[in-house]
mmCIF file of C-alpha atoms in Angstrom:
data_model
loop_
_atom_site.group_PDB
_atom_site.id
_atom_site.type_symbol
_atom_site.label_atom_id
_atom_site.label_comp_id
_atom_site.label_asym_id
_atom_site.label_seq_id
_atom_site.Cartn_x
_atom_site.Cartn_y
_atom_site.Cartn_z
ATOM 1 C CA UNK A 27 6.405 -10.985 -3.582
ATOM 2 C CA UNK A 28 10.054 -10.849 -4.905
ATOM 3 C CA UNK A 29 12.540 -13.030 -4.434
ATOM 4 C CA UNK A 30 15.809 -14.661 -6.063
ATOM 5 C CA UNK A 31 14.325 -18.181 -7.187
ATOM 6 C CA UNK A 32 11.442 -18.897 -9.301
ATOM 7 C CA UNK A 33 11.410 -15.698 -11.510
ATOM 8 C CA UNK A 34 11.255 -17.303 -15.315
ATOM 9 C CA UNK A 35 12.596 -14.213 -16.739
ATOM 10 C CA UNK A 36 10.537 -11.701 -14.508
ATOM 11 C CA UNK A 37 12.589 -9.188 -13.494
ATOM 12 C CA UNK A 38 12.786 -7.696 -10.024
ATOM 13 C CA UNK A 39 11.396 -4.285 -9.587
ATOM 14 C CA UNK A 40 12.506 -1.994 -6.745
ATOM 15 C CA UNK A 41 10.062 -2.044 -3.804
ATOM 16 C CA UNK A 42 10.901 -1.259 -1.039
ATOM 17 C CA UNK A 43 8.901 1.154 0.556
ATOM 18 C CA UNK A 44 11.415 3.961 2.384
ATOM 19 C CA UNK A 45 13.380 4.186 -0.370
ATOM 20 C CA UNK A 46 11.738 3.510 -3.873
ATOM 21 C CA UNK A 47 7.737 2.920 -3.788
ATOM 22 C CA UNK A 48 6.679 5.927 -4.350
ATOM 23 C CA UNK A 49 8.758 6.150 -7.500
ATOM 24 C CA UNK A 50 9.366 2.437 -8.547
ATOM 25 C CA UNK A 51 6.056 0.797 -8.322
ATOM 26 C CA UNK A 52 3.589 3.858 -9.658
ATOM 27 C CA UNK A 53 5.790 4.227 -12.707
ATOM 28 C CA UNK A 54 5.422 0.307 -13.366
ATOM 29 C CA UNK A 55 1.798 0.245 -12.890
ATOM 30 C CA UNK A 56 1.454 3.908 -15.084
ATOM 31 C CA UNK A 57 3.411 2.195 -17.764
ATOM 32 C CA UNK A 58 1.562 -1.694 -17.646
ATOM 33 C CA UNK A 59 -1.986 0.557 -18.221
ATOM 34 C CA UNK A 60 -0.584 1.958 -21.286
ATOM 35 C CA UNK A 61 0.833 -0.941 -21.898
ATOM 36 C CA UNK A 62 -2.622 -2.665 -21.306
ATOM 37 C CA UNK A 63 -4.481 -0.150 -23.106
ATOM 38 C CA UNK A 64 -6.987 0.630 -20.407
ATOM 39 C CA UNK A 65 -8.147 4.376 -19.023
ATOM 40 C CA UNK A 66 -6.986 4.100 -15.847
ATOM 41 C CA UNK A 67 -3.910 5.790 -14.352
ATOM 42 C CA UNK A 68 -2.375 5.475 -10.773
ATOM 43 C CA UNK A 69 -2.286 8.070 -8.206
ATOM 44 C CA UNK A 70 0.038 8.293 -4.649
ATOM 45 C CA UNK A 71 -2.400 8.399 -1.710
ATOM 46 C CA UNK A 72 -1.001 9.814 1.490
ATOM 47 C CA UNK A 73 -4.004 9.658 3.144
ATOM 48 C CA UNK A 74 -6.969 7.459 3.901
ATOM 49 C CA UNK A 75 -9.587 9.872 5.235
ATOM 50 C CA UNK A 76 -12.666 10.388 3.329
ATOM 51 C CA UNK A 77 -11.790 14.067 1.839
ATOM 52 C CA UNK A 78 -8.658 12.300 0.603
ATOM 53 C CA UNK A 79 -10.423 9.421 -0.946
ATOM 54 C CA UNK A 80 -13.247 11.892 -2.429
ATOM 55 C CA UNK A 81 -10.422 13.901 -4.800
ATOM 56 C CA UNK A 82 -9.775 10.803 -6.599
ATOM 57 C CA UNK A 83 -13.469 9.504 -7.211
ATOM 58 C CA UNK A 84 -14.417 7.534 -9.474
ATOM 59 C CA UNK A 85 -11.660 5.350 -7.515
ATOM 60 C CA UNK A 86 -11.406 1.434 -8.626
ATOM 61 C CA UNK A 87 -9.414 0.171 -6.438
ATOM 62 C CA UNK A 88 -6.578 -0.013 -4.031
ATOM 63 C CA UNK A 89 -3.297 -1.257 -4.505
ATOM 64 C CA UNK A 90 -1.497 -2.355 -0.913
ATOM 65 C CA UNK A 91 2.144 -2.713 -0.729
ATOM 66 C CA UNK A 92 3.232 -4.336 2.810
ATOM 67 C CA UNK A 93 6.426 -6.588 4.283
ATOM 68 C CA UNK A 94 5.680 -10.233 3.222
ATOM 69 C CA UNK A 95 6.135 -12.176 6.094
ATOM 70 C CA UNK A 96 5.720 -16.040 4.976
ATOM 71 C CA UNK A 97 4.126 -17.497 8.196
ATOM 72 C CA UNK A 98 0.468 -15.001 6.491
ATOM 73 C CA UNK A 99 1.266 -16.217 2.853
ATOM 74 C CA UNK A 100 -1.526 -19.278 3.460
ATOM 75 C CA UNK A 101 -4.203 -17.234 5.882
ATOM 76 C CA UNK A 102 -6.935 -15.032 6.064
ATOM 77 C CA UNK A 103 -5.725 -12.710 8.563
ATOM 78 C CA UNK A 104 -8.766 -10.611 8.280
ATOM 79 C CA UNK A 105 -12.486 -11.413 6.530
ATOM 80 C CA UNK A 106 -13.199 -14.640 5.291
ATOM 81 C CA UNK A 107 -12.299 -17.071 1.784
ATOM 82 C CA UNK A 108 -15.200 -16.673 -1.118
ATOM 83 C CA UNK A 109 -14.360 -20.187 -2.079
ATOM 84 C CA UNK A 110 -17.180 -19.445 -4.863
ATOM 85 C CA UNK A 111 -15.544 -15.724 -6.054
ATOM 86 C CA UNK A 112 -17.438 -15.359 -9.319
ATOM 87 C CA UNK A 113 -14.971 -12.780 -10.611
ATOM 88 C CA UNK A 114 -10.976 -12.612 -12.123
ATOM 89 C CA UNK A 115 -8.542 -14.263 -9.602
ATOM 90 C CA UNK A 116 -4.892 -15.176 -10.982
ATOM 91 C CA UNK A 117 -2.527 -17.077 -8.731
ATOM 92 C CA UNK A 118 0.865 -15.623 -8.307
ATOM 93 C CA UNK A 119 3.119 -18.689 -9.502
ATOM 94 C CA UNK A 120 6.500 -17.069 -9.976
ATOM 95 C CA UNK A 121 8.192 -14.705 -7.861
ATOM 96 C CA UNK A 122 8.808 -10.657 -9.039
ATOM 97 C CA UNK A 123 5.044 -10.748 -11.031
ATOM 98 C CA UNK A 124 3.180 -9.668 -7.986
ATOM 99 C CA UNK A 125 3.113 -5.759 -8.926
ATOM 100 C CA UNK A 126 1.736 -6.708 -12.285
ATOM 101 C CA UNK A 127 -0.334 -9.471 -11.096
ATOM 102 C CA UNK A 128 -1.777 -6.863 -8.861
ATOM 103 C CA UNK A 129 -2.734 -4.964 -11.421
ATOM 104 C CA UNK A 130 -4.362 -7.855 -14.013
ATOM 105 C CA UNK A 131 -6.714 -9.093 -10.907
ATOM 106 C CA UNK A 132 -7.826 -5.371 -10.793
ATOM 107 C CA UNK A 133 -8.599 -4.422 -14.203
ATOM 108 C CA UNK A 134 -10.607 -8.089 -14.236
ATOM 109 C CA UNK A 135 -13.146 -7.115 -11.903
ATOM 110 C CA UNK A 136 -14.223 -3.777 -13.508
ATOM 111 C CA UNK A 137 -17.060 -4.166 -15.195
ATOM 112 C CA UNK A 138 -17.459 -2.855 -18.525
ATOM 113 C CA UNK A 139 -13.593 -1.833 -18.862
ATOM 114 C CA UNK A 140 -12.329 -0.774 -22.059
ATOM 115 C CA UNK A 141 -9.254 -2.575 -22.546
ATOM 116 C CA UNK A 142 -6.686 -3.084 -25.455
ATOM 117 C CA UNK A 143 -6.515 -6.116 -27.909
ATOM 118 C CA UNK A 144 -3.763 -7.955 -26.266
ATOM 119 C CA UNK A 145 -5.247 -8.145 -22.712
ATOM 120 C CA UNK A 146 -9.044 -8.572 -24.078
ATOM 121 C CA UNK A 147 -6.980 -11.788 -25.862
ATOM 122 C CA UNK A 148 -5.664 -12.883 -22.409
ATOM 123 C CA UNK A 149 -9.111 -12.263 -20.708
ATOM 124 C CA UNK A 150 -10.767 -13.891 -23.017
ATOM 125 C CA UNK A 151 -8.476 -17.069 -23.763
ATOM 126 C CA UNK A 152 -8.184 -17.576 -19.641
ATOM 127 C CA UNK A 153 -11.957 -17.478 -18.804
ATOM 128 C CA UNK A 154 -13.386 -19.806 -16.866
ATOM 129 C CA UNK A 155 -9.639 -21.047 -15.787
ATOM 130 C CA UNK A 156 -8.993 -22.274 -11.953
ATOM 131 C CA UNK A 157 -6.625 -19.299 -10.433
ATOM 132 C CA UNK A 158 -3.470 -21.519 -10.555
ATOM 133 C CA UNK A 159 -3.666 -22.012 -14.428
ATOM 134 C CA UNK A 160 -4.914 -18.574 -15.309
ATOM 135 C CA UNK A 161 -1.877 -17.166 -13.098
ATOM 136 C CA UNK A 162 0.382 -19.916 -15.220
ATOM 137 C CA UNK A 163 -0.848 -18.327 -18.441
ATOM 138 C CA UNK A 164 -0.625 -14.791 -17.147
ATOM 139 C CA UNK A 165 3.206 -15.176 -16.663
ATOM 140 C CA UNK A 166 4.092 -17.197 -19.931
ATOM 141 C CA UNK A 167 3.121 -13.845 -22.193
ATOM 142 C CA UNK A 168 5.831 -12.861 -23.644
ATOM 143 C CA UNK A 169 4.291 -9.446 -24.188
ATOM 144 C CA UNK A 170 3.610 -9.007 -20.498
ATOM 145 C CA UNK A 171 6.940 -9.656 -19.113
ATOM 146 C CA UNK A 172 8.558 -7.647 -21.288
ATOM 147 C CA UNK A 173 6.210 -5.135 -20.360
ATOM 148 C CA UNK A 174 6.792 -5.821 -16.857
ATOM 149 C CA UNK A 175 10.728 -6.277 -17.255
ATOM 150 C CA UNK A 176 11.004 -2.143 -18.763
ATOM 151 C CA UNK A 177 11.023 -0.312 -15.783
ATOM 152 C CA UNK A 178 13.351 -2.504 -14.580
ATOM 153 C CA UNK A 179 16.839 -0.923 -12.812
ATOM 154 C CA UNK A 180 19.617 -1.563 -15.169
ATOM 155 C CA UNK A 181 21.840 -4.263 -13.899
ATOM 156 C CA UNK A 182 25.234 -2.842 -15.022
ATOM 157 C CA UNK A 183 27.134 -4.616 -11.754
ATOM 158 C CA UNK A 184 26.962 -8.325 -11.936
ATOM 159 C CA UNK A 185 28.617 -10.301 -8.424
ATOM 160 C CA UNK A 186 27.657 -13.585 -9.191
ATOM 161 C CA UNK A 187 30.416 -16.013 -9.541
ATOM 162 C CA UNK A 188 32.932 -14.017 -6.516
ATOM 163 C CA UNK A 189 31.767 -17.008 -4.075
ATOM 164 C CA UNK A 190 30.239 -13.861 -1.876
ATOM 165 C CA UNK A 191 27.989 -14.688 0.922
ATOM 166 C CA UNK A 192 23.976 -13.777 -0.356
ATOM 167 C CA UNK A 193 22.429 -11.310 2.032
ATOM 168 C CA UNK A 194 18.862 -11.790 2.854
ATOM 169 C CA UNK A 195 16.670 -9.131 1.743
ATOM 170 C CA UNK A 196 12.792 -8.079 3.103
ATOM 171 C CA UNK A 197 10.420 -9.357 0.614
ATOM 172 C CA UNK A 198 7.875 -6.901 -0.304
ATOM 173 C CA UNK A 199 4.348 -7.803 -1.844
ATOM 174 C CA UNK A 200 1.360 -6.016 -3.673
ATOM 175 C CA UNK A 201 -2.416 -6.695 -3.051
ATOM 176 C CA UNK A 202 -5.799 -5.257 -4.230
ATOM 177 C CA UNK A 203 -8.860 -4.041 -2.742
ATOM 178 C CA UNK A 204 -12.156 -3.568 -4.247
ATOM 179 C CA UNK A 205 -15.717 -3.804 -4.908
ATOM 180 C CA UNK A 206 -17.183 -6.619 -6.414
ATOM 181 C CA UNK A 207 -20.442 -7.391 -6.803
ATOM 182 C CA UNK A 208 -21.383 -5.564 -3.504
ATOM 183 C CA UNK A 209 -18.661 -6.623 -1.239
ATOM 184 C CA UNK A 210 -15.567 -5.553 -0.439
ATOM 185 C CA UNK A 211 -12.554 -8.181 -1.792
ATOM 186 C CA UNK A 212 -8.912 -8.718 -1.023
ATOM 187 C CA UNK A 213 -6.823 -9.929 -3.852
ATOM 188 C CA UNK A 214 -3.501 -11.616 -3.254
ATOM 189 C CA UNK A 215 -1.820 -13.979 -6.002
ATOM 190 C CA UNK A 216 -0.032 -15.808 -2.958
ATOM 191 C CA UNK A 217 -3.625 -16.808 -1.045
ATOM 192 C CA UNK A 218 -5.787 -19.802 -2.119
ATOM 193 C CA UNK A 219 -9.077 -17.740 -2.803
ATOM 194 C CA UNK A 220 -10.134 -14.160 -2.301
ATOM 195 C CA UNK A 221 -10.489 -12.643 0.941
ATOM 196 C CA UNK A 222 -14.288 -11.683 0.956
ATOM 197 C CA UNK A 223 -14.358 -8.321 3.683
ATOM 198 C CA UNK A 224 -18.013 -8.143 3.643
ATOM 199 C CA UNK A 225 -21.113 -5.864 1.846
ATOM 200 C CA UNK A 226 -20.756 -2.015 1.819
ATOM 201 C CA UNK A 227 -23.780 0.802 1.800
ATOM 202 C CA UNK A 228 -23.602 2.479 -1.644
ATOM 203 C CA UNK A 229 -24.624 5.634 0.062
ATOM 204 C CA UNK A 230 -21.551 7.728 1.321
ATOM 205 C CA UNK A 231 -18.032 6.803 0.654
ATOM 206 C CA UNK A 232 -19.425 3.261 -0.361
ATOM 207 C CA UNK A 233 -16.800 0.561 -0.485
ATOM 208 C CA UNK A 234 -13.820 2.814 0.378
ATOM 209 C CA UNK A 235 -15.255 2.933 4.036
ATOM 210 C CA UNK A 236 -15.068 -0.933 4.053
ATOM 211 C CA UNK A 237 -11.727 -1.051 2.741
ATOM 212 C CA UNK A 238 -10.181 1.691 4.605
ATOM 213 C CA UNK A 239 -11.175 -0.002 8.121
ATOM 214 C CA UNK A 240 -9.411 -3.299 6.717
ATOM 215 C CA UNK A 241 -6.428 -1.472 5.211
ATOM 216 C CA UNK A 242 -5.803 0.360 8.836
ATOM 217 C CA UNK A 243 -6.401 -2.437 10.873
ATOM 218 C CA UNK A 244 -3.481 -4.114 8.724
ATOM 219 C CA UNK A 245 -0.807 -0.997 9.225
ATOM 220 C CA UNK A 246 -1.992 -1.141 12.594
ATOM 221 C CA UNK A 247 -0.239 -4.135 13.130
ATOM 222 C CA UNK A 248 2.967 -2.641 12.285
ATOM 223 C CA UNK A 249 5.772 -0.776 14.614
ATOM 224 C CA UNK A 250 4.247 2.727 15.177
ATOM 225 C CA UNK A 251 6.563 4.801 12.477
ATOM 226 C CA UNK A 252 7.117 1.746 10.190
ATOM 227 C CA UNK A 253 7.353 2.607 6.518
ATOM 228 C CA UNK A 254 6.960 -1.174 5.630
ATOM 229 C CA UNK A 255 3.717 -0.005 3.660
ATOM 230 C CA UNK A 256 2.662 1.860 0.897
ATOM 231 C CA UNK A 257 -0.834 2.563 -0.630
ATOM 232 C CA UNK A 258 -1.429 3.773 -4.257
ATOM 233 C CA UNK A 259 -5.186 4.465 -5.964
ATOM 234 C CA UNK A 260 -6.319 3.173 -9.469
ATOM 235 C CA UNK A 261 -8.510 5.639 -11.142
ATOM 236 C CA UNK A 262 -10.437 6.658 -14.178
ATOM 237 C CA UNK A 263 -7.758 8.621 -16.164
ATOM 238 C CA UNK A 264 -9.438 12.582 -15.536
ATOM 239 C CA UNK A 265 -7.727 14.423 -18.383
ATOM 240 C CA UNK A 266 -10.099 13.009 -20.565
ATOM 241 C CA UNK A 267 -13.304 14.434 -18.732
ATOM 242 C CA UNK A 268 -11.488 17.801 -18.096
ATOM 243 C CA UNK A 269 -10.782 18.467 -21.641
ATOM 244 C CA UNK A 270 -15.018 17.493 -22.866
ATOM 245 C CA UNK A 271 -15.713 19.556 -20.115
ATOM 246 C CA UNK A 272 -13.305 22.593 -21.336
ATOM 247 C CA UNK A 273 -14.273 22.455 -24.714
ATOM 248 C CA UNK A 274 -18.185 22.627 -23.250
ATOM 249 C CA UNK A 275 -17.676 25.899 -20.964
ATOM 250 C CA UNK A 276 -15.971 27.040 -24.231
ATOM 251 C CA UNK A 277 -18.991 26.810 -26.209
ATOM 252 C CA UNK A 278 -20.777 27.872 -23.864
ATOM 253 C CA UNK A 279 -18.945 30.897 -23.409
ATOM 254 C CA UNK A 280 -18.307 30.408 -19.678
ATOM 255 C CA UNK A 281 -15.011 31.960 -19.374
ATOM 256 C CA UNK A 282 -14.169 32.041 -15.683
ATOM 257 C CA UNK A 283 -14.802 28.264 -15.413
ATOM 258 C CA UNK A 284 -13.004 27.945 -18.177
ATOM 259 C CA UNK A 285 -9.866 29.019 -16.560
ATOM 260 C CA UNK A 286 -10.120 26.769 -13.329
ATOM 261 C CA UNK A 287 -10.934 23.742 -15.754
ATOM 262 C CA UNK A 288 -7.559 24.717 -18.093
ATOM 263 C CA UNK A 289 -5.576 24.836 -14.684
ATOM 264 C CA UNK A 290 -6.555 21.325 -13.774
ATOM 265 C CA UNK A 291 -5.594 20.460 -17.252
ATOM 266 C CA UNK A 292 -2.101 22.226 -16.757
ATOM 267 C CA UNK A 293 -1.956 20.439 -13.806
ATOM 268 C CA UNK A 294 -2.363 16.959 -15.138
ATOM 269 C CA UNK A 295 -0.366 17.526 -18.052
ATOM 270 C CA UNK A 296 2.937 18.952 -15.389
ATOM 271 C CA UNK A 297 2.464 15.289 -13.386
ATOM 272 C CA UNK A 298 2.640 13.325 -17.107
ATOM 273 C CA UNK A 299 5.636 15.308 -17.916
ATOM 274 C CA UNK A 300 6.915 14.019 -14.494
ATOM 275 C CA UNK A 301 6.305 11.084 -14.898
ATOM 276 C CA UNK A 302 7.887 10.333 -18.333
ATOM 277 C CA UNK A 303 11.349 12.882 -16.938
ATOM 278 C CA UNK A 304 11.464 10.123 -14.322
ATOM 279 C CA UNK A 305 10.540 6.769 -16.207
ATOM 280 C CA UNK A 306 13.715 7.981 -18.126
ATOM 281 C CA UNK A 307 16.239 8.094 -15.463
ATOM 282 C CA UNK A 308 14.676 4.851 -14.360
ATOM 283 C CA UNK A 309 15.761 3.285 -18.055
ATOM 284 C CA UNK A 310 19.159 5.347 -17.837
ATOM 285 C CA UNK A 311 22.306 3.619 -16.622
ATOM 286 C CA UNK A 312 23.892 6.080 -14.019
ATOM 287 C CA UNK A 313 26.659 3.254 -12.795
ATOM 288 C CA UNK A 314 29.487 5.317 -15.088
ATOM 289 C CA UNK A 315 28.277 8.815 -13.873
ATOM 290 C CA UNK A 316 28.051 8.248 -10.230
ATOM 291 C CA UNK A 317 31.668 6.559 -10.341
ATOM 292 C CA UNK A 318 33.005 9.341 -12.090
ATOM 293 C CA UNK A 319 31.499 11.821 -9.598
ATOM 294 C CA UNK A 320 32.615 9.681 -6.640
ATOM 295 C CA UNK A 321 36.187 10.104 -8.121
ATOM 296 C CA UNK A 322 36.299 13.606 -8.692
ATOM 297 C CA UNK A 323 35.209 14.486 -5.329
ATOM 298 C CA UNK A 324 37.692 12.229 -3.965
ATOM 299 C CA UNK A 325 40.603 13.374 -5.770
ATOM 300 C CA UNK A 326 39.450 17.075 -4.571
ATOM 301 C CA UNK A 327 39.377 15.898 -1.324
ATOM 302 C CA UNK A 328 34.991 16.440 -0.312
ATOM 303 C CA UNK A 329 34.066 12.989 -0.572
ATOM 304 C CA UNK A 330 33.805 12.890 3.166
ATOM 305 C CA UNK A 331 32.076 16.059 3.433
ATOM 306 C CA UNK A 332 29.863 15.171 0.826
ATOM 307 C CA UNK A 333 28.890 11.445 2.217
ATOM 308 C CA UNK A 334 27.777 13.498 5.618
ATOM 309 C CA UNK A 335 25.842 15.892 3.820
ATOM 310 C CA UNK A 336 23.915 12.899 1.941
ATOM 311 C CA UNK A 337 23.363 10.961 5.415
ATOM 312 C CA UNK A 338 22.114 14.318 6.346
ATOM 313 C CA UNK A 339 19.764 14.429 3.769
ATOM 314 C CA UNK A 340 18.466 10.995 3.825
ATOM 315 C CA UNK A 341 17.718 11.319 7.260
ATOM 316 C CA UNK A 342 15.569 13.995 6.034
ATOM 317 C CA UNK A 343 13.505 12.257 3.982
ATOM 318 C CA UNK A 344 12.901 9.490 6.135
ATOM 319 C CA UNK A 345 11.702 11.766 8.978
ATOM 320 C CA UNK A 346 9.500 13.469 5.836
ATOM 321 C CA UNK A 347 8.059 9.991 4.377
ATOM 322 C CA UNK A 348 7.682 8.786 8.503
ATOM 323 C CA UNK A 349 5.685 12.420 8.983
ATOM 324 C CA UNK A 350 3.339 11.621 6.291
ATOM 325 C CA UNK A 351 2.472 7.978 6.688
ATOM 326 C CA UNK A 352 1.424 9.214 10.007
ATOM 327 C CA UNK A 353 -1.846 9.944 7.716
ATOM 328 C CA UNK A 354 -3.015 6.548 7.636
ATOM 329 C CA UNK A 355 -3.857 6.381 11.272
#
């Protein structure tokens, strides 16, 4: 959850879900795994069916981002507490840590994770800790917040000390869902224990089939059309396996596999080079820019034409993002 109190030097990160999510909060999580040195990356999902699901196997687990409303913060709306949850659980104890705090109760509960010396340190040094002081620990790294505080929009406009009125703002919160030990578990920083959702089959879609009925009952408790939600997969990192695979097909001499394996590759490599063109504009302070712009259309009299053609377009996407979250139900 994010909020204006309580932050000790964690930064708030844009998240709200019909305008930045699926920009904001992927590119924070792709950059903490780096950070993190783990070989995972995170993926959009759209949908929840099965066929969906199956394209992103071997899936770890799901990151939730919903409305916090602060009557739930305390309950088990759904499943029941695992008082005795013998994995990684971290308490959220400031506010704007629960995207990376999302992340950090994920990677915890994957067995046999290869991870990088700073977060094996933090793993290791917080073991057998109560959730409360684990999550303390968690947010007094230095290296984490820092880590946490780079995607970060640049705060180039500063109103504090013009005596304006403070507008309330939505608050916005991550969660996970996974397997563990072979149940289905909800982790959220802001409830006492883990949410225990009950066993799974391994046969079939496994856990996902758990944690997709518990994931739509949740959205189904929001305003048909609401875009107060947003759903993002953490997954082994693929390029990896593609490029063994290409290199065996090679030596094998298996040259029209070949082909649809390079593709793939292609394909990865286009969404890293995405990603990095937009984790750039992220860091990039466009304050002077847009002023300028807003000036020169002004003084050539198409600002007006040009706000109605950008409510135009918004309207757009919203209709767009409102078409495709239709997928979850």
């Amino acid at each position: 959850m994010s909020g204006e109190d309580d932050s000790s030097g964690w930064q708030l990160t844009e998240s709200d879900p019909s305008v930045f999510t699926p920009l904001s909060s992927r590119q924070l999580h792709r950059e903490l795994l780096k950070t993190l040195g783990v070989p995972l990356i995170v993926d959009d999902l759209y949908s929840l069916d099965a066929e969906a699901l199956a394209s992103l196997q071997p899936l770890r687990a799901l990151i939730f981002l919903f409305k916090w409303i602060p009557s739930s913060a305390g309950t088990a709306s759904a499943g029941q507490y695992d008082t005795d949850f013998p994995g990684f659980f971290a308490h959220q104890v400031v506010n704007n840590a629960c995207a990376t705090l999302a992340v950090l109760n994920a990677l915890g509960n994957i067995p046999s994770l290869p991870t990088g010396p700073q977060l094996a340190e933090l793993n290791s040094f917080t073991a057998g800790m109560d959730p409360q002081t684990r999550g303390m620990v968690i947010t007094s790294a230095d290296w984490l917040r820092e880590a946490h505080n780079a995607l970060s929009p640049p705060s180039a406009v500063s109103l504090d000390g013009l005596g304006l009125p403070r507008k309330s703002e939505d608050a916005y919160h991550f969660v996970v869902y996974l397997p563990v030990m072979g149940a289905v578990y909800e982790l959220d920083g802001l409830k006492e224990f883990p949410v225990r959702h009950g066993t799974y089959e391994e046969s079939g879609e496994g856990w996902l089939k758990t944690a997709r009925e518990v994931i739509e009952n949740r959205i189904a408790t929001y305003p048909a059309g609401a875009l107060e939600f947003s759903l993002l997969a953490l997954r082994d990192d693929p390029l990896p396996v593609l490029q063994t695979r290409l290199q065996e097909l090679q030596a094998s001499g298996n040259s029209a596999a070949s082909v649809e394996v390079i593709s793939l590759i292609s394909r990865e490599n286009e969404k890293r080079q995405r990603w990095a063109f937009e984790n750039s504009l992220r860091r990039h302070n466009h304050v002077g820019l847009v002023h300028a712009l807003l000036v020169a259309l002004a003084k050539g009299g198409k600002l007006s034409s040009a706000q109605a053609m950008a409510k135009t377009t918004m309207q757009a996407r919203i209709e767009k993002a409102a078409a495709s979250e239709e997928g979850f139900e």
